[in-house]
Amino acid sequence: MKAFKVIYQNGHFVDIETKKRIIPVQGAEYVISADSDAFNVEDFIHKERKILSSEEKLELMKSKYGTDNFKKILNSGERLFFRMGNTRRIVGDPSREFVFGCSLREDLYLYKIKGKGAAKHNHWRLAECQCILEECILGGLTLTEKVPANSLNSLFGQTKDFYFRNQRSGSCDVFNTFYIYQDGMNITFDGTKQAKYKNLDDIRKAFVKDIIVKKIEELNNL
């Protein structure tokens, strides 16, 4: 049994005598004691904005991007999943790769970059959307908290920060990282790495293809 006198500073426990970080091990048990006012009850890390109804979200998109410059692609409540692989595996980690499930708390929209044409799929981006981490589907990680975020891109980064700090980059290509979840589907690590499932980029490309087809039909009818 070891005992340390530490100070909590910038997200780390630092030994007061040696000035070195005390690094906990995943899954180990610790007894932490301090004055009552040394603990926060409210978590300031995961502040959420107001969750918008479908009507409120639509009005926001109109005011922010203008008519015909956005498209709803998924409804609030729909589920997605994504793989996260760590370049470093630390003691106590059940795996080096994980598949997580999340759900949308608002409708998800695409919006067109200002001044860009609508006929190229990379001219369309994802709007912010309240979402939340729900479960670890593969990898054996027990979630201690369902991490909320203001966008899917932020959800990926905040999942990394909360569960895998300093083990990988927090950035991702959100269109190719997030897949559409359907009940009963067989999800595998290999399937996520080889993009065997429908992802957000597939939806974006299909939407832009429809735009191109409509424009061709309009020109043919002139």
C-alpha positions as a Python dict, from the first residue, in 0.01 Angstrom:
ca = {
    (1, 'M'): (0, 0, 0),
    (2, 'K'): (135, 343, -98),
    (3, 'A'): (24, 685, 23),
    (4, 'F'): (100, 1016, -145),
    (5, 'K'): (36, 1375, -48),
    (6, 'V'): (-67, 1541, -373),
    (7, 'I'): (-212, 1855, -522),
    (8, 'Y'): (-458, 1842, -813),
    (9, 'Q'): (-334, 2077, -1083),
    (10, 'N'): (-422, 2116, -1453),
    (11, 'G'): (-592, 1776, -1466),
    (12, 'H'): (-317, 1585, -1285),
    (13, 'F'): (-230, 1467, -934),
    (14, 'V'): (119, 1601, -851),
    (15, 'D'): (325, 1475, -556),
    (16, 'I'): (395, 1771, -329),
    (17, 'E'): (742, 1649, -232),
    (18, 'T'): (879, 1521, -565),
    (19, 'K'): (674, 1754, -792),
    (20, 'K'): (616, 1454, -1019),
    (21, 'R'): (280, 1336, -1150),
    (22, 'I'): (109, 1044, -981),
    (23, 'I'): (-30, 832, -1265),
    (24, 'P'): (-330, 611, -1172),
    (25, 'V'): (-379, 270, -1335),
    (26, 'Q'): (-701, 183, -1520),
    (27, 'G'): (-940, -23, -1307),
    (28, 'A'): (-743, 9, -981),
    (29, 'E'): (-919, 125, -663),
    (30, 'Y'): (-810, 437, -474),
    (31, 'V'): (-915, 609, -151),
    (32, 'I'): (-914, 987, -194),
    (33, 'S'): (-960, 1214, 107),
    (34, 'A'): (-961, 1594, 130),
    (35, 'D'): (-1160, 1881, 279),
    (36, 'S'): (-1526, 1887, 179),
    (37, 'D'): (-1483, 2203, -28),
    (38, 'A'): (-1210, 2031, -236),
    (39, 'F'): (-1474, 1843, -435),
    (40, 'N'): (-1715, 1983, -695),
    (41, 'V'): (-2065, 1844, -722),
    (42, 'E'): (-2139, 2005, -1058),
    (43, 'D'): (-1943, 1891, -1362),
    (44, 'F'): (-1831, 2198, -1556),
    (45, 'I'): (-1668, 1993, -1836),
    (46, 'H'): (-1989, 1885, -2007),
    (47, 'K'): (-2199, 2198, -2034),
    (48, 'E'): (-2481, 2160, -2285),
    (49, 'R'): (-2675, 2419, -2474),
    (50, 'K'): (-3054, 2405, -2501),
    (51, 'I'): (-3181, 2104, -2699),
    (52, 'L'): (-3391, 2235, -2989),
    (53, 'S'): (-3718, 2088, -3111),
    (54, 'S'): (-3756, 2011, -3482),
    (55, 'E'): (-3939, 2340, -3535),
    (56, 'E'): (-3676, 2540, -3346),
    (57, 'K'): (-3391, 2372, -3530),
    (58, 'L'): (-3551, 2442, -3868),
    (59, 'E'): (-3590, 2811, -3783),
    (60, 'L'): (-3228, 2826, -3670),
    (61, 'M'): (-3109, 2673, -3998),
    (62, 'K'): (-3314, 2923, -4200),
    (63, 'S'): (-3178, 3220, -4008),
    (64, 'K'): (-2819, 3096, -4013),
    (65, 'Y'): (-2781, 2959, -4366),
    (66, 'G'): (-3073, 3091, -4572),
    (67, 'T'): (-3334, 2908, -4777),
    (68, 'D'): (-3214, 2618, -4999),
    (69, 'N'): (-2871, 2612, -4835),
    (70, 'F'): (-2939, 2329, -4594),
    (71, 'K'): (-3090, 1981, -4584),
    (72, 'K'): (-3208, 1764, -4295),
    (73, 'I'): (-3053, 1417, -4323),
    (74, 'L'): (-3139, 1248, -3990),
    (75, 'N'): (-3406, 1292, -3726),
    (76, 'S'): (-3358, 1347, -3356),
    (77, 'G'): (-3340, 1012, -3173),
    (78, 'E'): (-3163, 825, -3453),
    (79, 'R'): (-2854, 627, -3354),
    (80, 'L'): (-2504, 613, -3500),
    (81, 'F'): (-2181, 432, -3417),
    (82, 'F'): (-1811, 497, -3462),
    (83, 'R'): (-1477, 324, -3411),
    (84, 'M'): (-1197, 469, -3202),
    (85, 'G'): (-853, 308, -3216),
    (86, 'N'): (-579, 414, -2976),
    (87, 'T'): (-215, 441, -3079),
    (88, 'R'): (-120, 380, -2716),
    (89, 'R'): (-266, 117, -2486),
    (90, 'I'): (-217, 186, -2117),
    (91, 'V'): (-227, -57, -1825),
    (92, 'G'): (-586, -156, -1751),
    (93, 'D'): (-730, -88, -2096),
    (94, 'P'): (-948, -382, -2209),
    (95, 'S'): (-862, -323, -2575),
    (96, 'R'): (-678, -96, -2816),
    (97, 'E'): (-987, -34, -3030),
    (98, 'F'): (-1349, 31, -2945),
    (99, 'V'): (-1682, 83, -3119),
    (100, 'F'): (-1918, 329, -2952),
    (101, 'G'): (-2288, 392, -3004),
    (102, 'C'): (-2440, 740, -2978),
    (103, 'S'): (-2774, 906, -3044),
    (104, 'L'): (-2890, 1240, -3184),
    (105, 'R'): (-3077, 1472, -2951),
    (106, 'E'): (-3167, 1711, -3233),
    (107, 'D'): (-3232, 1682, -3607),
    (108, 'L'): (-2907, 1659, -3806),
    (109, 'Y'): (-2858, 1893, -4104),
    (110, 'L'): (-2615, 1951, -4386),
    (111, 'Y'): (-2540, 2310, -4483),
    (112, 'K'): (-2372, 2448, -4795),
    (113, 'I'): (-2051, 2649, -4759),
    (114, 'K'): (-2123, 3011, -4845),
    (115, 'G'): (-2029, 3099, -5202),
    (116, 'K'): (-1980, 2736, -5308),
    (117, 'G'): (-2181, 2542, -5566),
    (118, 'A'): (-2431, 2280, -5453),
    (119, 'A'): (-2321, 2010, -5699),
    (120, 'K'): (-2006, 1899, -5512),
    (121, 'H'): (-2045, 1686, -5202),
    (122, 'N'): (-1749, 1842, -5020),
    (123, 'H'): (-1920, 2181, -5039),
    (124, 'W'): (-2167, 2053, -4780),
    (125, 'R'): (-2080, 2034, -4410),
    (126, 'L'): (-2255, 1907, -4098),
    (127, 'A'): (-2431, 2163, -3881),
    (128, 'E'): (-2395, 2150, -3505),
    (129, 'C'): (-2628, 1899, -3343),
    (130, 'Q'): (-2675, 1800, -2980),
    (131, 'C'): (-2580, 1433, -2938),
    (132, 'I'): (-2473, 1194, -2663),
    (133, 'L'): (-2249, 890, -2620),
    (134, 'E'): (-2473, 597, -2520),
    (135, 'E'): (-2274, 271, -2507),
    (136, 'C'): (-1955, 82, -2588),
    (137, 'I'): (-2064, -179, -2846),
    (138, 'L'): (-1723, -345, -2890),
    (139, 'G'): (-1405, -330, -2685),
    (140, 'G'): (-1530, -407, -2335),
    (141, 'L'): (-1518, -53, -2193),
    (142, 'T'): (-1766, 23, -1915),
    (143, 'L'): (-1896, 377, -1958),
    (144, 'T'): (-1885, 576, -1637),
    (145, 'E'): (-2061, 865, -1805),
    (146, 'K'): (-2270, 922, -2116),
    (147, 'V'): (-2073, 1207, -2270),
    (148, 'P'): (-2286, 1484, -2430),
    (149, 'A'): (-2161, 1712, -2707),
    (150, 'N'): (-2275, 1997, -2932),
    (151, 'S'): (-2173, 1819, -3254),
    (152, 'L'): (-2063, 1477, -3374),
    (153, 'N'): (-1711, 1606, -3429),
    (154, 'S'): (-1703, 1734, -3070),
    (155, 'L'): (-1846, 1404, -2946),
    (156, 'F'): (-1554, 1213, -3096),
    (157, 'G'): (-1302, 1450, -2938),
    (158, 'Q'): (-1474, 1460, -2600),
    (159, 'T'): (-1502, 1079, -2590),
    (160, 'K'): (-1127, 1065, -2649),
    (161, 'D'): (-1059, 1327, -2380),
    (162, 'F'): (-1287, 1164, -2124),
    (163, 'Y'): (-1182, 801, -2169),
    (164, 'F'): (-848, 802, -2356),
    (165, 'R'): (-658, 1118, -2271),
    (166, 'N'): (-310, 1132, -2432),
    (167, 'Q'): (-368, 803, -2617),
    (168, 'R'): (-459, 935, -2962),
    (169, 'S'): (-556, 1240, -3165),
    (170, 'G'): (-899, 1386, -3099),
    (171, 'S'): (-969, 1472, -3464),
    (172, 'C'): (-1157, 1268, -3723),
    (173, 'D'): (-1327, 1287, -4061),
    (174, 'V'): (-1677, 1292, -3922),
    (175, 'F'): (-1845, 1194, -4251),
    (176, 'N'): (-1642, 874, -4284),
    (177, 'T'): (-1622, 797, -3911),
    (178, 'F'): (-1989, 789, -3812),
    (179, 'Y'): (-2210, 505, -3938),
    (180, 'I'): (-2588, 464, -3928),
    (181, 'Y'): (-2702, 213, -3666),
    (182, 'Q'): (-2984, -31, -3737),
    (183, 'D'): (-3129, -281, -3491),
    (184, 'G'): (-2988, -631, -3532),
    (185, 'M'): (-2693, -533, -3751),
    (186, 'N'): (-2366, -724, -3713),
    (187, 'I'): (-2098, -469, -3623),
    (188, 'T'): (-1730, -568, -3635),
    (189, 'F'): (-1399, -383, -3603),
    (190, 'D'): (-1307, -497, -3955),
    (191, 'G'): (-1636, -365, -4089),
    (192, 'T'): (-1577, -19, -3945),
    (193, 'K'): (-1216, -4, -4068),
    (194, 'Q'): (-1317, -107, -4420),
    (195, 'A'): (-1628, 113, -4430),
    (196, 'K'): (-1869, -177, -4486),
    (197, 'Y'): (-2158, 16, -4333),
    (198, 'K'): (-2357, 318, -4447),
    (199, 'N'): (-2193, 635, -4321),
    (200, 'L'): (-2273, 1006, -4327),
    (201, 'D'): (-2068, 1058, -4641),
    (202, 'D'): (-2289, 807, -4826),
    (203, 'I'): (-2591, 1016, -4728),
    (204, 'R'): (-2419, 1338, -4838),
    (205, 'K'): (-2318, 1193, -5175),
    (206, 'A'): (-2670, 1060, -5239),
    (207, 'F'): (-2817, 1402, -5159),
    (208, 'V'): (-2578, 1582, -5397),
    (209, 'K'): (-2643, 1322, -5668),
    (210, 'D'): (-3014, 1403, -5644),
    (211, 'I'): (-2932, 1773, -5688),
    (212, 'I'): (-2734, 1698, -6005),
    (213, 'V'): (-3008, 1473, -6147),
    (214, 'K'): (-3272, 1743, -6089),
    (215, 'K'): (-3058, 2006, -6259),
    (216, 'I'): (-3008, 1780, -6562),
    (217, 'E'): (-3385, 1717, -6581),
    (218, 'E'): (-3452, 2093, -6563),
    (219, 'L'): (-3207, 2160, -6848),
    (220, 'N'): (-3364, 1885, -7059),
    (221, 'N'): (-3707, 2038, -7010),
    (222, 'L'): (-3602, 2383, -7133),
}
